mmCIF file of C-alpha atoms and ligand atoms in Angstrom:
data_model
loop_
_atom_site.group_PDB
_atom_site.id
_atom_site.type_symbol
_atom_site.label_atom_id
_atom_site.label_comp_id
_atom_site.label_asym_id
_atom_site.label_seq_id
_atom_site.Cartn_x
_atom_site.Cartn_y
_atom_site.Cartn_z
ATOM 1 C CA MET J 1 -29.453 8.702 2.690
ATOM 2 C CA LYS J 2 -26.720 6.672 0.979
ATOM 3 C CA ARG J 3 -25.188 3.998 4.120
ATOM 4 C CA ILE J 4 -21.915 1.947 3.543
ATOM 5 C CA ARG J 5 -20.579 -0.503 6.091
ATOM 6 C CA THR J 6 -16.805 -0.569 6.566
ATOM 7 C CA ILE J 7 -14.260 -2.300 8.749
ATOM 8 C CA ASP J 8 -11.637 -0.272 9.997
ATOM 9 C CA SER J 9 -8.293 -1.719 10.485
ATOM 10 C CA HIS J 10 -5.249 -1.074 11.242
ATOM 11 C CA THR J 11 -1.596 -2.799 10.270
ATOM 12 C CA GLY J 12 1.982 -1.792 12.319
ATOM 13 C CA GLY J 13 -0.221 1.679 12.182
ATOM 14 C CA GLU J 14 -1.384 2.080 8.855
ATOM 15 C CA PRO J 15 -5.371 2.142 8.786
ATOM 16 C CA THR J 16 -7.310 0.109 6.368
ATOM 17 C CA ARG J 17 -10.894 1.089 5.736
ATOM 18 C CA ILE J 18 -12.448 -1.944 3.801
ATOM 19 C CA VAL J 19 -16.078 -2.093 2.775
ATOM 20 C CA ILE J 20 -18.201 -4.296 3.281
ATOM 21 C CA ASP J 21 -21.787 -2.854 1.728
ATOM 22 C CA GLY J 22 -23.056 -0.746 0.362
ATOM 23 C CA GLY J 23 -19.932 0.194 -2.253
ATOM 24 C CA PRO J 24 -20.646 1.053 -5.962
ATOM 25 C CA ASP J 25 -21.672 -2.305 -7.981
ATOM 26 C CA LEU J 26 -19.137 -3.034 -10.246
ATOM 27 C CA GLY J 27 -20.582 -5.351 -12.155
ATOM 28 C CA SER J 28 -18.714 -8.414 -13.900
ATOM 29 C CA GLY J 29 -15.210 -8.887 -15.717
ATOM 30 C CA SER J 30 -11.306 -8.976 -14.574
ATOM 31 C CA LEU J 31 -10.916 -6.513 -11.242
ATOM 32 C CA SER J 32 -8.528 -4.250 -13.460
ATOM 33 C CA ASP J 33 -11.965 -3.753 -15.787
ATOM 34 C CA ARG J 34 -14.242 -3.703 -12.599
ATOM 35 C CA ARG J 35 -11.079 -0.911 -11.052
ATOM 36 C CA ASP J 36 -11.502 1.307 -14.203
ATOM 37 C CA ARG J 37 -15.201 1.122 -14.348
ATOM 38 C CA PHE J 38 -14.397 2.688 -10.160
ATOM 39 C CA CYS J 39 -12.141 4.945 -11.054
ATOM 40 C CA SER J 40 -14.514 6.420 -14.152
ATOM 41 C CA ASP J 41 -18.186 6.143 -12.867
ATOM 42 C CA PHE J 42 -18.020 6.135 -8.820
ATOM 43 C CA ASP J 43 -14.581 8.079 -8.267
ATOM 44 C CA HIS J 44 -17.367 10.796 -5.753
ATOM 45 C CA LEU J 45 -17.447 7.344 -3.256
ATOM 46 C CA ARG J 46 -13.797 6.582 -3.469
ATOM 47 C CA ARG J 47 -13.622 10.355 -1.723
ATOM 48 C CA ALA J 48 -16.619 10.025 0.509
ATOM 49 C CA ILE J 49 -14.820 7.306 2.144
ATOM 50 C CA VAL J 50 -11.590 7.937 2.707
ATOM 51 C CA CYS J 51 -11.283 11.833 2.063
ATOM 52 C CA GLU J 52 -12.075 14.092 5.235
ATOM 53 C CA PRO J 53 -14.179 14.425 6.478
ATOM 54 C CA ARG J 54 -14.377 10.883 6.931
ATOM 55 C CA GLY J 55 -11.407 9.949 6.556
ATOM 56 C CA CYS J 56 -7.495 11.355 6.075
ATOM 57 C CA ASP J 57 -4.506 11.107 3.872
ATOM 58 C CA PHE J 58 -3.137 8.238 5.087
ATOM 59 C CA LEU J 59 -6.235 6.553 4.917
ATOM 60 C CA ILE J 60 -6.307 3.128 1.878
ATOM 61 C CA GLY J 61 -10.111 2.301 1.407
ATOM 62 C CA GLY J 62 -10.518 -1.671 0.259
ATOM 63 C CA LEU J 63 -13.498 -2.632 -1.470
ATOM 64 C CA ILE J 64 -14.577 -6.312 -1.132
ATOM 65 C CA CYS J 65 -15.847 -7.707 -5.171
ATOM 66 C CA ASP J 66 -16.550 -11.417 -5.980
ATOM 67 C CA ALA J 67 -13.293 -12.845 -7.257
ATOM 68 C CA THR J 68 -13.330 -14.794 -10.280
ATOM 69 C CA GLU J 69 -12.381 -17.919 -8.981
ATOM 70 C CA SER J 70 -14.682 -19.543 -6.805
ATOM 71 C CA ASP J 71 -11.805 -21.059 -5.063
ATOM 72 C CA TYR J 72 -11.071 -17.245 -4.400
ATOM 73 C CA ALA J 73 -11.671 -15.615 -0.623
ATOM 74 C CA CYS J 74 -12.687 -12.672 -2.642
ATOM 75 C CA GLY J 75 -11.581 -10.170 -4.482
ATOM 76 C CA VAL J 76 -10.328 -6.557 -3.529
ATOM 77 C CA ILE J 77 -9.759 -3.308 -5.232
ATOM 78 C CA PHE J 78 -7.536 -0.626 -2.777
ATOM 79 C CA PHE J 79 -8.347 2.977 -3.105
ATOM 80 C CA ASP J 80 -6.684 6.274 -1.154
ATOM 81 C CA THR J 81 -7.443 9.658 -0.932
ATOM 82 C CA ALA J 82 -5.145 10.604 -3.926
ATOM 83 C CA GLY J 83 -7.029 7.357 -6.109
ATOM 84 C CA LEU J 84 -6.649 3.093 -7.123
ATOM 85 C CA LEU J 85 -4.394 1.747 -5.883
ATOM 86 C CA GLY J 86 -2.415 -1.672 -7.942
ATOM 87 C CA MET J 87 -1.746 -3.437 -4.496
ATOM 88 C CA CYS J 88 -1.460 -2.832 -1.352
ATOM 89 C CA GLY J 89 1.002 -5.223 1.449
ATOM 90 C CA HIS J 90 -0.692 -3.532 4.697
ATOM 91 C CA GLY J 91 -4.587 -3.461 3.222
ATOM 92 C CA MET J 92 -4.073 -7.168 2.365
ATOM 93 C CA ILE J 93 -3.285 -8.119 5.950
ATOM 94 C CA GLY J 94 -6.366 -5.511 7.340
ATOM 95 C CA LEU J 95 -8.543 -7.053 4.373
ATOM 96 C CA VAL J 96 -7.392 -10.965 5.876
ATOM 97 C CA VAL J 97 -7.726 -9.914 9.652
ATOM 98 C CA THR J 98 -11.369 -8.253 8.635
ATOM 99 C CA LEU J 99 -12.328 -11.458 6.643
ATOM 100 C CA GLN J 100 -11.439 -13.333 9.624
ATOM 101 C CA TYR J 101 -13.977 -10.683 11.986
ATOM 102 C CA LEU J 102 -16.438 -11.254 9.582
ATOM 103 C CA GLY J 103 -16.636 -15.227 9.991
ATOM 104 C CA ARG J 104 -15.812 -15.710 6.471
ATOM 105 C CA ILE J 105 -11.946 -17.333 6.827
ATOM 106 C CA PHE J 106 -10.659 -19.179 8.718
ATOM 107 C CA PRO J 107 -6.590 -19.424 9.979
ATOM 108 C CA GLY J 108 -4.739 -21.447 7.144
ATOM 109 C CA GLN J 109 -4.460 -20.561 3.168
ATOM 110 C CA HIS J 110 -5.973 -18.205 1.129
ATOM 111 C CA LYS J 111 -5.857 -16.659 -2.306
ATOM 112 C CA VAL J 112 -7.053 -12.658 -3.057
ATOM 113 C CA GLU J 113 -7.538 -11.293 -6.507
ATOM 114 C CA THR J 114 -6.165 -8.381 -6.685
ATOM 115 C CA PRO J 115 -6.627 -6.011 -10.476
ATOM 116 C CA VAL J 116 -2.589 -6.458 -10.156
ATOM 117 C CA GLY J 117 -2.663 -10.720 -9.986
ATOM 118 C CA ILE J 118 -3.518 -12.853 -7.098
ATOM 119 C CA VAL J 119 -2.266 -13.011 -3.550
ATOM 120 C CA ASN J 120 -1.541 -15.725 -1.423
ATOM 121 C CA VAL J 121 -1.992 -14.894 1.851
ATOM 122 C CA THR J 122 -1.708 -17.422 4.896
ATOM 123 C CA LEU J 123 -4.146 -16.431 8.609
ATOM 124 C CA ASP J 124 -1.972 -17.587 11.835
ATOM 125 C CA LEU J 125 -4.112 -17.795 15.199
ATOM 126 C CA ASP J 126 -2.519 -13.919 16.802
ATOM 127 C CA ASN J 127 -3.763 -12.158 13.631
ATOM 128 C CA ARG J 128 -0.571 -12.335 12.098
ATOM 129 C CA VAL J 129 -0.898 -12.637 8.022
ATOM 130 C CA ALA J 130 1.807 -13.256 6.063
ATOM 131 C CA ILE J 131 1.282 -12.538 1.878
ATOM 132 C CA GLU J 132 2.761 -13.716 -0.631
ATOM 133 C CA ASN J 133 2.885 -10.775 -3.072
ATOM 134 C CA VAL J 134 2.983 -10.117 -6.912
ATOM 135 C CA THR J 135 5.836 -10.423 -8.771
ATOM 136 C CA SER J 136 8.370 -7.542 -7.744
ATOM 137 C CA TYR J 137 10.828 -6.846 -9.813
ATOM 138 C CA ARG J 138 13.248 -3.957 -9.783
ATOM 139 C CA PHE J 139 12.971 -1.906 -13.187
ATOM 140 C CA LYS J 140 16.004 0.444 -13.512
ATOM 141 C CA LYS J 141 18.970 1.156 -11.094
ATOM 142 C CA ASP J 142 21.027 4.341 -10.700
ATOM 143 C CA VAL J 143 18.803 6.478 -12.206
ATOM 144 C CA THR J 144 20.047 10.212 -11.205
ATOM 145 C CA LEU J 145 17.401 13.303 -11.021
ATOM 146 C CA SER J 146 17.387 16.607 -10.666
ATOM 147 C CA VAL J 147 15.462 17.738 -7.278
ATOM 148 C CA PRO J 148 14.836 22.036 -7.256
ATOM 149 C CA ASP J 149 15.930 22.967 -3.605
ATOM 150 C CA PHE J 150 17.581 19.590 -2.798
ATOM 151 C CA GLY J 151 19.953 18.929 -5.604
ATOM 152 C CA PRO J 152 20.986 15.433 -7.322
ATOM 153 C CA VAL J 153 19.104 12.489 -6.219
ATOM 154 C CA THR J 154 20.280 8.621 -6.917
ATOM 155 C CA GLY J 155 17.616 5.656 -7.212
ATOM 156 C CA ASP J 156 16.144 2.415 -7.994
ATOM 157 C CA ILE J 157 12.746 2.296 -9.705
ATOM 158 C CA ALA J 158 10.824 -1.289 -8.888
ATOM 159 C CA TRP J 159 7.804 -2.658 -8.861
ATOM 160 C CA GLY J 160 6.200 -4.515 -5.448
ATOM 161 C CA GLY J 161 2.551 -4.249 -6.438
ATOM 162 C CA ASN J 162 2.952 -0.355 -6.408
ATOM 163 C CA TRP J 163 5.677 1.783 -8.521
ATOM 164 C CA PHE J 164 8.755 3.289 -5.952
ATOM 165 C CA PHE J 165 11.236 5.234 -6.547
ATOM 166 C CA LEU J 166 14.062 4.110 -3.911
ATOM 167 C CA VAL J 167 16.694 6.501 -2.293
ATOM 168 C CA ASN J 168 20.082 5.230 -2.523
ATOM 169 C CA ASP J 169 21.919 7.307 0.081
ATOM 170 C CA PRO J 170 20.831 6.568 3.535
ATOM 171 C CA VAL J 171 18.684 8.939 5.670
ATOM 172 C CA THR J 172 20.163 9.911 8.666
ATOM 173 C CA ASP J 173 17.084 11.649 10.751
ATOM 174 C CA LEU J 174 14.466 9.330 10.221
ATOM 175 C CA SER J 175 12.726 11.042 13.359
ATOM 176 C CA ALA J 176 9.534 11.557 13.896
ATOM 177 C CA ALA J 177 10.444 15.156 14.431
ATOM 178 C CA ASN J 178 11.829 15.406 11.010
ATOM 179 C CA SER J 179 8.004 14.399 9.346
ATOM 180 C CA ASP J 180 7.128 17.819 7.891
ATOM 181 C CA GLU J 181 10.460 17.602 6.466
ATOM 182 C CA LEU J 182 10.592 14.571 4.975
ATOM 183 C CA ILE J 183 7.241 14.866 3.273
ATOM 184 C CA ARG J 184 8.938 18.098 1.461
ATOM 185 C CA TYR J 185 12.130 16.427 -0.009
ATOM 186 C CA THR J 186 9.840 13.317 -0.935
ATOM 187 C CA LYS J 187 6.805 14.994 -2.826
ATOM 188 C CA ALA J 188 9.856 17.430 -4.458
ATOM 189 C CA ILE J 189 11.454 13.633 -5.143
ATOM 190 C CA ARG J 190 8.091 13.159 -6.991
ATOM 191 C CA ASP J 191 7.812 15.953 -8.655
ATOM 192 C CA ALA J 192 10.721 16.027 -10.038
ATOM 193 C CA LEU J 193 10.239 11.923 -11.907
ATOM 194 C CA ASP J 194 7.251 13.271 -13.553
ATOM 195 C CA GLN J 195 8.520 16.614 -14.560
ATOM 196 C CA GLN J 196 11.742 14.748 -15.893
ATOM 197 C CA GLY J 197 9.460 12.097 -17.719
ATOM 198 C CA VAL J 198 11.036 9.326 -15.109
ATOM 199 C CA THR J 199 8.752 6.454 -15.375
ATOM 200 C CA GLY J 200 7.850 2.707 -14.707
ATOM 201 C CA ALA J 201 7.070 0.161 -17.156
ATOM 202 C CA GLN J 202 4.880 1.422 -20.051
ATOM 203 C CA GLY J 203 4.988 5.052 -18.954
ATOM 204 C CA ALA J 204 3.607 4.446 -15.319
ATOM 205 C CA TYR J 205 3.331 7.201 -13.188
ATOM 206 C CA ILE J 206 5.854 6.968 -9.696
ATOM 207 C CA ASP J 207 3.476 7.664 -6.808
ATOM 208 C CA HIS J 208 5.807 6.616 -3.912
ATOM 209 C CA VAL J 209 8.738 7.363 -2.668
ATOM 210 C CA GLU J 210 11.346 5.156 -0.836
ATOM 211 C CA LEU J 211 13.371 6.431 2.138
ATOM 212 C CA PHE J 212 16.138 3.984 4.255
ATOM 213 C CA ALA J 213 18.339 4.545 6.899
ATOM 214 C CA SER J 214 19.475 2.505 10.029
ATOM 215 C CA PRO J 215 16.824 1.102 12.320
ATOM 216 C CA VAL J 216 16.276 1.954 15.347
ATOM 217 C CA ASP J 217 16.123 -1.753 17.302
ATOM 218 C CA PRO J 218 18.976 -3.688 16.612
ATOM 219 C CA GLN J 219 16.931 -6.460 15.546
ATOM 220 C CA ASN J 220 15.537 -5.158 12.091
ATOM 221 C CA HIS J 221 17.428 -4.400 8.911
ATOM 222 C CA SER J 222 16.441 -1.615 7.784
ATOM 223 C CA ARG J 223 13.595 1.205 9.060
ATOM 224 C CA ASN J 224 11.458 3.564 6.147
ATOM 225 C CA PHE J 225 9.898 5.963 5.127
ATOM 226 C CA VAL J 226 7.271 5.700 2.007
ATOM 227 C CA LEU J 227 5.483 8.917 0.840
ATOM 228 C CA CYS J 228 2.086 7.891 -0.093
ATOM 229 C CA PRO J 229 -0.045 8.411 -3.140
ATOM 230 C CA GLY J 230 -2.029 10.993 -0.837
ATOM 231 C CA GLY J 231 0.518 12.652 0.401
ATOM 232 C CA GLU J 232 1.781 11.398 3.483
ATOM 233 C CA TYR J 233 4.037 8.545 4.902
ATOM 234 C CA ASP J 234 3.237 5.420 5.134
ATOM 235 C CA ARG J 235 2.864 3.986 9.369
ATOM 236 C CA SER J 236 3.210 0.984 9.090
ATOM 237 C CA PRO J 237 7.091 -0.543 6.487
ATOM 238 C CA CYS J 238 4.580 -0.490 3.596
ATOM 239 C CA GLY J 239 4.335 -4.452 2.280
ATOM 240 C CA THR J 240 4.252 -3.256 -1.943
ATOM 241 C CA GLY J 241 7.440 -0.365 -1.062
ATOM 242 C CA THR J 242 9.551 -3.486 0.948
ATOM 243 C CA SER J 243 8.660 -5.906 -1.774
ATOM 244 C CA ALA J 244 10.135 -3.385 -4.381
ATOM 245 C CA LYS J 245 12.894 -3.203 -2.137
ATOM 246 C CA LEU J 246 13.103 -6.991 -1.585
ATOM 247 C CA ALA J 247 13.855 -6.888 -5.495
ATOM 248 C CA CYS J 248 16.380 -5.015 -5.167
ATOM 249 C CA LEU J 249 18.169 -6.622 -2.612
ATOM 250 C CA ALA J 250 18.043 -9.998 -4.799
ATOM 251 C CA VAL J 251 19.123 -8.489 -7.729
ATOM 252 C CA ASP J 252 21.981 -6.967 -6.227
ATOM 253 C CA GLY J 253 23.088 -9.861 -4.179
ATOM 254 C CA LYS J 254 22.455 -8.654 -1.298
ATOM 255 C CA LEU J 255 19.516 -10.923 -0.012
ATOM 256 C CA GLN J 256 19.916 -14.809 -0.814
ATOM 257 C CA PRO J 257 16.265 -16.188 -1.143
ATOM 258 C CA GLY J 258 14.479 -17.566 1.473
ATOM 259 C CA GLU J 259 16.907 -15.320 4.078
ATOM 260 C CA SER J 260 15.259 -13.631 6.317
ATOM 261 C CA TYR J 261 14.576 -9.391 6.240
ATOM 262 C CA ARG J 262 13.097 -7.614 8.861
ATOM 263 C CA GLN J 263 11.492 -3.673 7.899
ATOM 264 C CA GLU J 264 11.040 -1.477 10.680
ATOM 265 C CA SER J 265 8.569 1.414 10.134
ATOM 266 C CA PHE J 266 9.222 5.279 10.287
ATOM 267 C CA ILE J 267 7.007 4.418 13.584
ATOM 268 C CA GLY J 268 9.184 0.891 14.679
ATOM 269 C CA SER J 269 6.470 -1.370 13.736
ATOM 270 C CA VAL J 270 8.222 -4.500 11.921
ATOM 271 C CA PHE J 271 6.997 -6.892 8.846
ATOM 272 C CA GLU J 272 9.177 -9.622 8.490
ATOM 273 C CA CYS J 273 9.818 -10.257 4.715
ATOM 274 C CA SER J 274 11.507 -12.871 2.576
ATOM 275 C CA TYR J 275 11.617 -14.048 -0.868
ATOM 276 C CA ARG J 276 11.469 -16.706 -3.626
ATOM 277 C CA LEU J 277 12.918 -16.554 -7.261
ATOM 278 C CA VAL J 278 11.167 -16.340 -10.589
ATOM 279 C CA ASP J 279 10.793 -15.672 -13.961
ATOM 280 C CA GLY J 280 10.878 -11.985 -13.967
ATOM 281 C CA GLY J 281 11.731 -11.124 -10.528
ATOM 282 C CA ILE J 282 10.691 -12.095 -6.834
ATOM 283 C CA VAL J 283 7.402 -13.377 -5.148
ATOM 284 C CA PRO J 284 7.722 -11.716 -1.636
ATOM 285 C CA THR J 285 6.440 -12.848 1.622
ATOM 286 C CA ILE J 286 5.855 -10.334 4.039
ATOM 287 C CA SER J 287 4.551 -11.061 7.498
ATOM 288 C CA GLY J 288 2.178 -8.688 9.747
ATOM 289 C CA GLN J 289 0.452 -7.861 12.323
ATOM 290 C CA ALA J 290 -2.914 -5.882 12.330
ATOM 291 C CA TRP J 291 -6.410 -5.027 14.591
ATOM 292 C CA ILE J 292 -10.159 -4.582 14.203
ATOM 293 C CA SER J 293 -10.689 -0.651 15.512
ATOM 294 C CA GLY J 294 -13.633 0.167 13.948
ATOM 295 C CA GLU J 295 -17.406 -0.364 12.498
ATOM 296 C CA THR J 296 -18.699 2.033 11.013
ATOM 297 C CA THR J 297 -21.744 2.530 8.873
ATOM 298 C CA LEU J 298 -21.144 5.812 6.751
ATOM 299 C CA LEU J 299 -23.917 8.429 5.993
ATOM 300 C CA LEU J 300 -23.533 10.339 2.509
ATOM 301 C CA ASP J 301 -26.558 13.031 2.762
ATOM 302 C CA PRO J 302 -26.768 13.873 -0.733
ATOM 303 C CA ASP J 303 -27.737 17.860 1.327
ATOM 304 C CA ASP J 304 -24.007 17.722 2.728
ATOM 305 C CA PRO J 305 -22.034 20.427 0.909
ATOM 306 C CA PHE J 306 -18.685 17.670 1.673
ATOM 307 C CA CYS J 307 -21.300 14.537 1.214
ATOM 308 C CA ASP J 308 -18.582 13.507 -1.432
ATOM 309 C CA GLY J 309 -15.196 14.506 0.658
ATOM 310 C CA ILE J 310 -13.190 17.827 1.166
ATOM 311 C CA PRO J 311 -12.018 18.671 -2.636
ATOM 312 C CA GLN J 312 -8.327 18.359 -2.340
HETATM 313 O O1 PYC O 1 1.338 -1.394 2.411
HETATM 314 O O2 PYC O 1 2.070 -1.406 0.074
HETATM 315 C C1 PYC O 1 1.567 -1.082 1.591
HETATM 316 C C2 PYC O 1 0.646 -0.137 1.533
HETATM 317 C C3 PYC O 1 0.646 1.251 -0.427
HETATM 318 C C4 PYC O 1 0.265 2.247 0.484
HETATM 319 C C5 PYC O 1 0.201 2.255 2.192
HETATM 320 N N1 PYC O 1 0.878 1.267 2.398
#
């Protein structure tokens, strides 16, 4: 029986499962090399940790790794039920609160290494974490797709640590009652991107689709709905998706450096954000709270027919 120890948390309602012991040994090298090794040699463990029956489509996993520099708090590789992620904003906030719970870090500033760059994080006393995400930028503006069953849809393509298609037209009903239809709509957009060969830089597959509407709480600037690779929507406002949004607002002159922007999620949780300009884009700061929700030993019984997760 293989045992994998994990700590679960949620950030604004979106869960993160951090593997603290028993995960794959990915050896040394850059985090992106180790991510490739995770994908090629240990995909069964990814599925065992986050897919049903132990997980679900909106669960994000994170594997703590040794960092390449001794003064970094750690490295992390995020993953979900569909594959490996570049970065994960809500997951990073969950990781930092998990490291605090384990007594590995204390309030203050820390660095965490990811396969797509170093993320500076600041942990406060009240489970609040501000992350300075990787450089984010808009790649293409006003791309129009023909989406079967829905007609033409226009949006921007932007990088916030993952690739996003951000739909321009506001959606009138971003409410829970409409979630099945919103999933159908955003999946149709993602399929259309793929079928029409619309990609991020260097042909990268765009695996996240983001919709916007007016906020329910007038203190906030916008409400979003983010389709994640696993086919579920992000319960948090999506840290990488909000970074992509800030990059678009910045280049359109709609948000100034240092100005505050409050992104509300589909369930009403909020990230407080701002950005600073750098060469090639912006560095977003995303701040939110996470809460520890479980401490588990996953048991992987080789005789269990669904030991490695239910195939998708
Ligand atoms: O917060 O960046 C994020 C994220 C990505 C996928 C789910 N959440």
